[in-house]
CSV table of C-alpha atoms in Angstrom, one decimal:
chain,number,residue,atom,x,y,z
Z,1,UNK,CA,6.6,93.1,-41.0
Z,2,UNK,CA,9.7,90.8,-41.9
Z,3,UNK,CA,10.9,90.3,-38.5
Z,4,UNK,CA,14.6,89.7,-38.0
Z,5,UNK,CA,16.5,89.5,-41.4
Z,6,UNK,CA,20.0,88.1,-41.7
Z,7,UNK,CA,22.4,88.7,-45.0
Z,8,UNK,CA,24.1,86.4,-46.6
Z,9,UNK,CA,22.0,83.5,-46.2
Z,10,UNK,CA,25.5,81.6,-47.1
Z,11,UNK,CA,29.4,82.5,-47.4
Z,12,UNK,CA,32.3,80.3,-48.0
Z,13,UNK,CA,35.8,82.1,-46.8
Z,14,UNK,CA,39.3,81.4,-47.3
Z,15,UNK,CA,41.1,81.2,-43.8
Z,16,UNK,CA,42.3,85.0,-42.9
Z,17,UNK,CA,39.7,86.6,-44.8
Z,18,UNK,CA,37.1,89.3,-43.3
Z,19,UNK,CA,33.7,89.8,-44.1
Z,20,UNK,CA,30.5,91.2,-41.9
Z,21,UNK,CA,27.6,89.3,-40.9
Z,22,UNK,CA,24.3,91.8,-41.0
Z,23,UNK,CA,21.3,91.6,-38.8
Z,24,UNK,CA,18.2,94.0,-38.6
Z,25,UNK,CA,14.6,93.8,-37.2
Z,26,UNK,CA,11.7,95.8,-37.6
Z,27,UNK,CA,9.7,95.2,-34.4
Z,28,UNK,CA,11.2,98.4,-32.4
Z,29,UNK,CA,12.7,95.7,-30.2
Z,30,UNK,CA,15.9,97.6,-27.4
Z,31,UNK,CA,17.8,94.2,-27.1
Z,32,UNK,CA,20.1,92.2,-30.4
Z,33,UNK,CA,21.7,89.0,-30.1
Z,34,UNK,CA,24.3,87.5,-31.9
Z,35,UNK,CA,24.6,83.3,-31.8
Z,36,UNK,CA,26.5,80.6,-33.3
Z,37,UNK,CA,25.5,77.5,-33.5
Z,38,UNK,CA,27.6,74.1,-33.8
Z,39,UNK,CA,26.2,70.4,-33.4
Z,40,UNK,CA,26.2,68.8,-30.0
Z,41,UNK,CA,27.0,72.0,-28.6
Z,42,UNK,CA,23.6,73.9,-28.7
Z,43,UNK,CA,23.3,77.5,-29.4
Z,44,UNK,CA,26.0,79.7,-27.6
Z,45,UNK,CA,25.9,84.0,-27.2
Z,46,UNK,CA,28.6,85.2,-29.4
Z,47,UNK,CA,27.7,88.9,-28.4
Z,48,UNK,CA,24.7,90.9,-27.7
Z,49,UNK,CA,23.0,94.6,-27.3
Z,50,UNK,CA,21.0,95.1,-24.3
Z,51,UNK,CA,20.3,98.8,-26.2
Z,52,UNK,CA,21.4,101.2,-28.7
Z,53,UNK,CA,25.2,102.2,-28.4
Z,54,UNK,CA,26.0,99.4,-25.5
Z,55,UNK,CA,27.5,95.7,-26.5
Z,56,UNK,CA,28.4,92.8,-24.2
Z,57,UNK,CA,30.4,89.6,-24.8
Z,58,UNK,CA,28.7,86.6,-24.4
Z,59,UNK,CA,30.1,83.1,-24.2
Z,60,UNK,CA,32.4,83.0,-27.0
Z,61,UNK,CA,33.1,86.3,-28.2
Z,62,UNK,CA,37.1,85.6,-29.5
Z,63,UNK,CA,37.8,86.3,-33.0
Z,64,UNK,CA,34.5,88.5,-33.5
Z,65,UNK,CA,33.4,92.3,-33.3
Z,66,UNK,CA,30.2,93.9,-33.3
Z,67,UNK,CA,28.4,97.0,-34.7
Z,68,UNK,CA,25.1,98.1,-32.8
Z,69,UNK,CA,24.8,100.6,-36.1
Z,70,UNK,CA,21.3,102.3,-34.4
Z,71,UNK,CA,18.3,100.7,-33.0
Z,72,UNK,CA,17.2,98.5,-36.0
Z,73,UNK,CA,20.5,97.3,-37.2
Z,74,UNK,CA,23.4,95.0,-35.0
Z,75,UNK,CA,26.7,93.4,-37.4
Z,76,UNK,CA,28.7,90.4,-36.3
Z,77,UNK,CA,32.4,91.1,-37.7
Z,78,UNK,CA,34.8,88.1,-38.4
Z,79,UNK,CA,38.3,90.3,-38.6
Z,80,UNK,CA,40.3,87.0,-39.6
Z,81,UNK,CA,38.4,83.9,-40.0
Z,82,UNK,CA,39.6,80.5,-38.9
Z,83,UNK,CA,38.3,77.3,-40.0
Z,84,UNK,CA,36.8,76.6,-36.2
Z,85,UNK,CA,34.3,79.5,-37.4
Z,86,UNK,CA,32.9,77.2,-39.2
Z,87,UNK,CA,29.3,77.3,-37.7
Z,88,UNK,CA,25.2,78.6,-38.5
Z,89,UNK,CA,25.0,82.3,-37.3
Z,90,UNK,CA,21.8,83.4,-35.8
Z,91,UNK,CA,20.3,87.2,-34.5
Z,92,UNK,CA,18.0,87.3,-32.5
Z,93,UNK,CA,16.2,90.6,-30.7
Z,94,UNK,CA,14.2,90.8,-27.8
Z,95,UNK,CA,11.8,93.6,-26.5
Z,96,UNK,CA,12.2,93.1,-22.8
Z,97,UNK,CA,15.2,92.7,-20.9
Z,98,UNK,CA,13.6,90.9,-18.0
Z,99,UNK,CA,11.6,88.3,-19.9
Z,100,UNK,CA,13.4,88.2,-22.7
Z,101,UNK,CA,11.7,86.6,-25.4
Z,102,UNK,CA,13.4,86.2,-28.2
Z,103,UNK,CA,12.9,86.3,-31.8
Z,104,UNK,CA,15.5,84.7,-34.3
Z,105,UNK,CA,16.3,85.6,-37.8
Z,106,UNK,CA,16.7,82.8,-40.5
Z,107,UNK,CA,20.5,82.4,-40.1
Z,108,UNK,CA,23.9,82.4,-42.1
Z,109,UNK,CA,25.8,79.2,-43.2
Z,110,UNK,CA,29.4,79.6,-42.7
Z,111,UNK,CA,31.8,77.9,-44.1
Z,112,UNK,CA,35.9,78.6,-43.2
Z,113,UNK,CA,38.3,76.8,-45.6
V,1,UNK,CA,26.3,70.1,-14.0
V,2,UNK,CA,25.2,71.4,-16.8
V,3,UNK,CA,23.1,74.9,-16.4
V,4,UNK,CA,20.6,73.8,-18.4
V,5,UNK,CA,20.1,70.0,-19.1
V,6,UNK,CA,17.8,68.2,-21.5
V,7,UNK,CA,17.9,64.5,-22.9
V,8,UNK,CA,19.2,64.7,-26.4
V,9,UNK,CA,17.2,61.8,-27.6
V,10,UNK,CA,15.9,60.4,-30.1
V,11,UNK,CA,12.4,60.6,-28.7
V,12,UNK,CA,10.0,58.7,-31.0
V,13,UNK,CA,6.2,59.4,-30.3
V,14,UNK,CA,3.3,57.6,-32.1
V,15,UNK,CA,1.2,59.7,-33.9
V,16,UNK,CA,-2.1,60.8,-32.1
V,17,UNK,CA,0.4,60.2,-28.6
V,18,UNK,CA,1.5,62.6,-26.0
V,19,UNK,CA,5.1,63.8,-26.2
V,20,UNK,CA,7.0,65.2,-23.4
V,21,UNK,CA,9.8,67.0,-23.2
V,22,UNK,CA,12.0,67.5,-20.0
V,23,UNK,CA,14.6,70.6,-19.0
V,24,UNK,CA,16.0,70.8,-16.1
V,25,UNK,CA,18.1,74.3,-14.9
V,26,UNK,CA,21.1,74.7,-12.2
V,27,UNK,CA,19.7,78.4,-11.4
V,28,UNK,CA,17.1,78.8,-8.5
V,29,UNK,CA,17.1,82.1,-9.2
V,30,UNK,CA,15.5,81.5,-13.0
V,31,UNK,CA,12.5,83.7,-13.5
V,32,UNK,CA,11.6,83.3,-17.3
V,33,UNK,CA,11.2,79.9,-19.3
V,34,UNK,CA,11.0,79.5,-22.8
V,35,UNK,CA,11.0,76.6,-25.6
V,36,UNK,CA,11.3,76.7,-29.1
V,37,UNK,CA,11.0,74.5,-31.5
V,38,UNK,CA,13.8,74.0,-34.6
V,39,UNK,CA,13.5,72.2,-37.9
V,40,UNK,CA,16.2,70.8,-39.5
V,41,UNK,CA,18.0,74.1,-41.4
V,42,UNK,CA,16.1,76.6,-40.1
V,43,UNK,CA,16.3,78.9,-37.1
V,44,UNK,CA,14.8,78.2,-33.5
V,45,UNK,CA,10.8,79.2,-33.6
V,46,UNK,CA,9.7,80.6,-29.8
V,47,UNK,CA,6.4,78.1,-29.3
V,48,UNK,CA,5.7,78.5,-25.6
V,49,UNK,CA,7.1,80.6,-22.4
V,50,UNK,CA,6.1,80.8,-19.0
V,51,UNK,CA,7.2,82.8,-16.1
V,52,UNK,CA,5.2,81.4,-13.1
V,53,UNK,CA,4.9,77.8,-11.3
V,54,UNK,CA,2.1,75.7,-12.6
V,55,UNK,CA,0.7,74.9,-16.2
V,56,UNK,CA,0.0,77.0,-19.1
V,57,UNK,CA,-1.4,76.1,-22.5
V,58,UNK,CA,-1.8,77.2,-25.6
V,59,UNK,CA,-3.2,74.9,-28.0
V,60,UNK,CA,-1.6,71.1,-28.0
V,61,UNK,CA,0.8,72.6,-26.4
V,62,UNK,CA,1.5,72.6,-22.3
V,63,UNK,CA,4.2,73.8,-20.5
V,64,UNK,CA,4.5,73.1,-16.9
V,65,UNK,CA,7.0,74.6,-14.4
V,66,UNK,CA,8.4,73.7,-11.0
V,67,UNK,CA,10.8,76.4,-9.5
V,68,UNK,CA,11.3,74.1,-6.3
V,69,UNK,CA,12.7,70.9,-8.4
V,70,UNK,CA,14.3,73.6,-10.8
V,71,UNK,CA,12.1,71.8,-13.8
V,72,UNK,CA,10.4,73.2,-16.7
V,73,UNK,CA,8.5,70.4,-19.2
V,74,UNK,CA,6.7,70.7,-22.7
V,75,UNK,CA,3.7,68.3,-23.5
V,76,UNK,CA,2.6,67.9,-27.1
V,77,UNK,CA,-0.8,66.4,-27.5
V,78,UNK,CA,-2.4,64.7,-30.2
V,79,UNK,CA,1.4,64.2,-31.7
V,80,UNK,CA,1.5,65.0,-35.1
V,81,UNK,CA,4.5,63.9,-38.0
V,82,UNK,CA,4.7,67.4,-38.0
V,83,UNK,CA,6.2,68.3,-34.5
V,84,UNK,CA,8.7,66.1,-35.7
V,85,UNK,CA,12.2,68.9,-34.6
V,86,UNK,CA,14.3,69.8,-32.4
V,87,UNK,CA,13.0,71.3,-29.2
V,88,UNK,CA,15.0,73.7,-26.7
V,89,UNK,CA,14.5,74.5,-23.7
V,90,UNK,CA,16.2,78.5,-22.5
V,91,UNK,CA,16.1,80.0,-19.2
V,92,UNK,CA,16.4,83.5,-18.4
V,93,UNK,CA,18.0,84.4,-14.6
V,94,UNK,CA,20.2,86.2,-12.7
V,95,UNK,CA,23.3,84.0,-12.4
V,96,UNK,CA,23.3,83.6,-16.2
V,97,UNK,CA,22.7,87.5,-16.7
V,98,UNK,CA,18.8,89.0,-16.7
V,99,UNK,CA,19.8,89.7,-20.1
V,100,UNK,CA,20.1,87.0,-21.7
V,101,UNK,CA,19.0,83.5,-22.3
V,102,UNK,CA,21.0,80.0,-21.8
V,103,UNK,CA,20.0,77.4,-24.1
V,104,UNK,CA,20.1,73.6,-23.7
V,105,UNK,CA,21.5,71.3,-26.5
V,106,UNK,CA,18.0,70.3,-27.3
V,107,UNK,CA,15.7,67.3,-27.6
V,108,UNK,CA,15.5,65.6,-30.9
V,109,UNK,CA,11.6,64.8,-31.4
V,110,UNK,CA,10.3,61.9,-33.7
V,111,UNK,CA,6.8,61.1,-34.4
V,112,UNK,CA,6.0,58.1,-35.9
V,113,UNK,CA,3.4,58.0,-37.9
């Protein structure tokens, strides 16, 4: 049971470049999250899944797609990056909607040059 | 105001001391409260929740919830150079969407040994 896995662990782009960020989980859980995280300014919902085939914006959704592929899998897509993507990228998935708890995967360092 | 508020620290702790850790929330509504604990490069680790007014513990760990002050706290007995992380504090309510969580910037935790 690995969790919530995250690939790459780290990726260095060149402003305008594109790549995909993939999460999955193996704990049958209905809800994905998508995070960034930047100092001083706490973790912040990029986008999220409350179930298969439905996606939300969260707080900071400009610049970014997302993929809920099927149940297990949910990709965070950076169509054009900037350097102010610069930031650690965490998924997270949650069983239940209404308490929520949430389990992260170990993160990907970006870096936007 | 901030929807969820901690004090950033520094917090140093002797060793063998209790820590506490303070979060407050702007959302009366709130119904689920949850901290996790972060280490330096890695991703946020869920360590306690709690859903109704009162204490609960689990191990050194206490969290203690006030839904009429709008107040949620983590105590860390027997402090350990270990618990030395971040600590953030997320609440799950209606105002900031049932499904999903608002983080605080955290509490930086230092225990001295």
């Amino acid at each position: 049971n690995a969790g919530v896995t995250q690939t790459p662990k780290f990726q260095v782009l060149k402003t305008g470049q594109s790549m995909t960020l993939q999460c999955a989980q193996d704990m049958n859980h209905n809800s994905m999250y998508w995070y960034r995280q930047d100092p001083g300014m706490g973790l912040r919902l990029i986008y999220y899944s409350a179930s298969e085939g439905t996606t939300d914006k969260g707080e900071v959704p400009n610049g970014y797609n997302v993929s809920r592929l099927n149940k297990r899998e949910f990709s965070l897509r950076l169509e054009s990056a900037a350097p102010s993507q610069t930031s650690v990228y965490f998924c997270a998935s949650s069983e239940s909607r209404v308490q929520n708890e949430q389990f992260f995967g170990p993160g990907t360092r970006l870096t936007v040059l | 105001q901030k929807e969820v508020e901690q004090n950033s620290g520094p917090l140093s702790v002797p060793e063998g001391a209790i820590a506490s850790l303070n979060c407050t929330y702007s959302d009366r509504g709130s119904q689920s409260f949850f901290w996790y604990r972060q280490y330096s490069g890695k991703s946020p680790e869920l360590i306690m929740f709690i859903y109704s007014n009162g204490d609960k513990e689990d191990g050194r760990f206490t969290a203690q919830l006030n839904k009429a002050s709008q107040y949620v706290s983590l105590l860390i007995r027997d402090s350990q150079p270990s618990d030395s992380a971040t600590y953030l504090c997320a609440v799950n309510g209606p105002n900031f969407g049932n499904e999903k969580l608002t983080f605080g910037t955290g509490t930086r935790l230092t225990i001295i040994p």
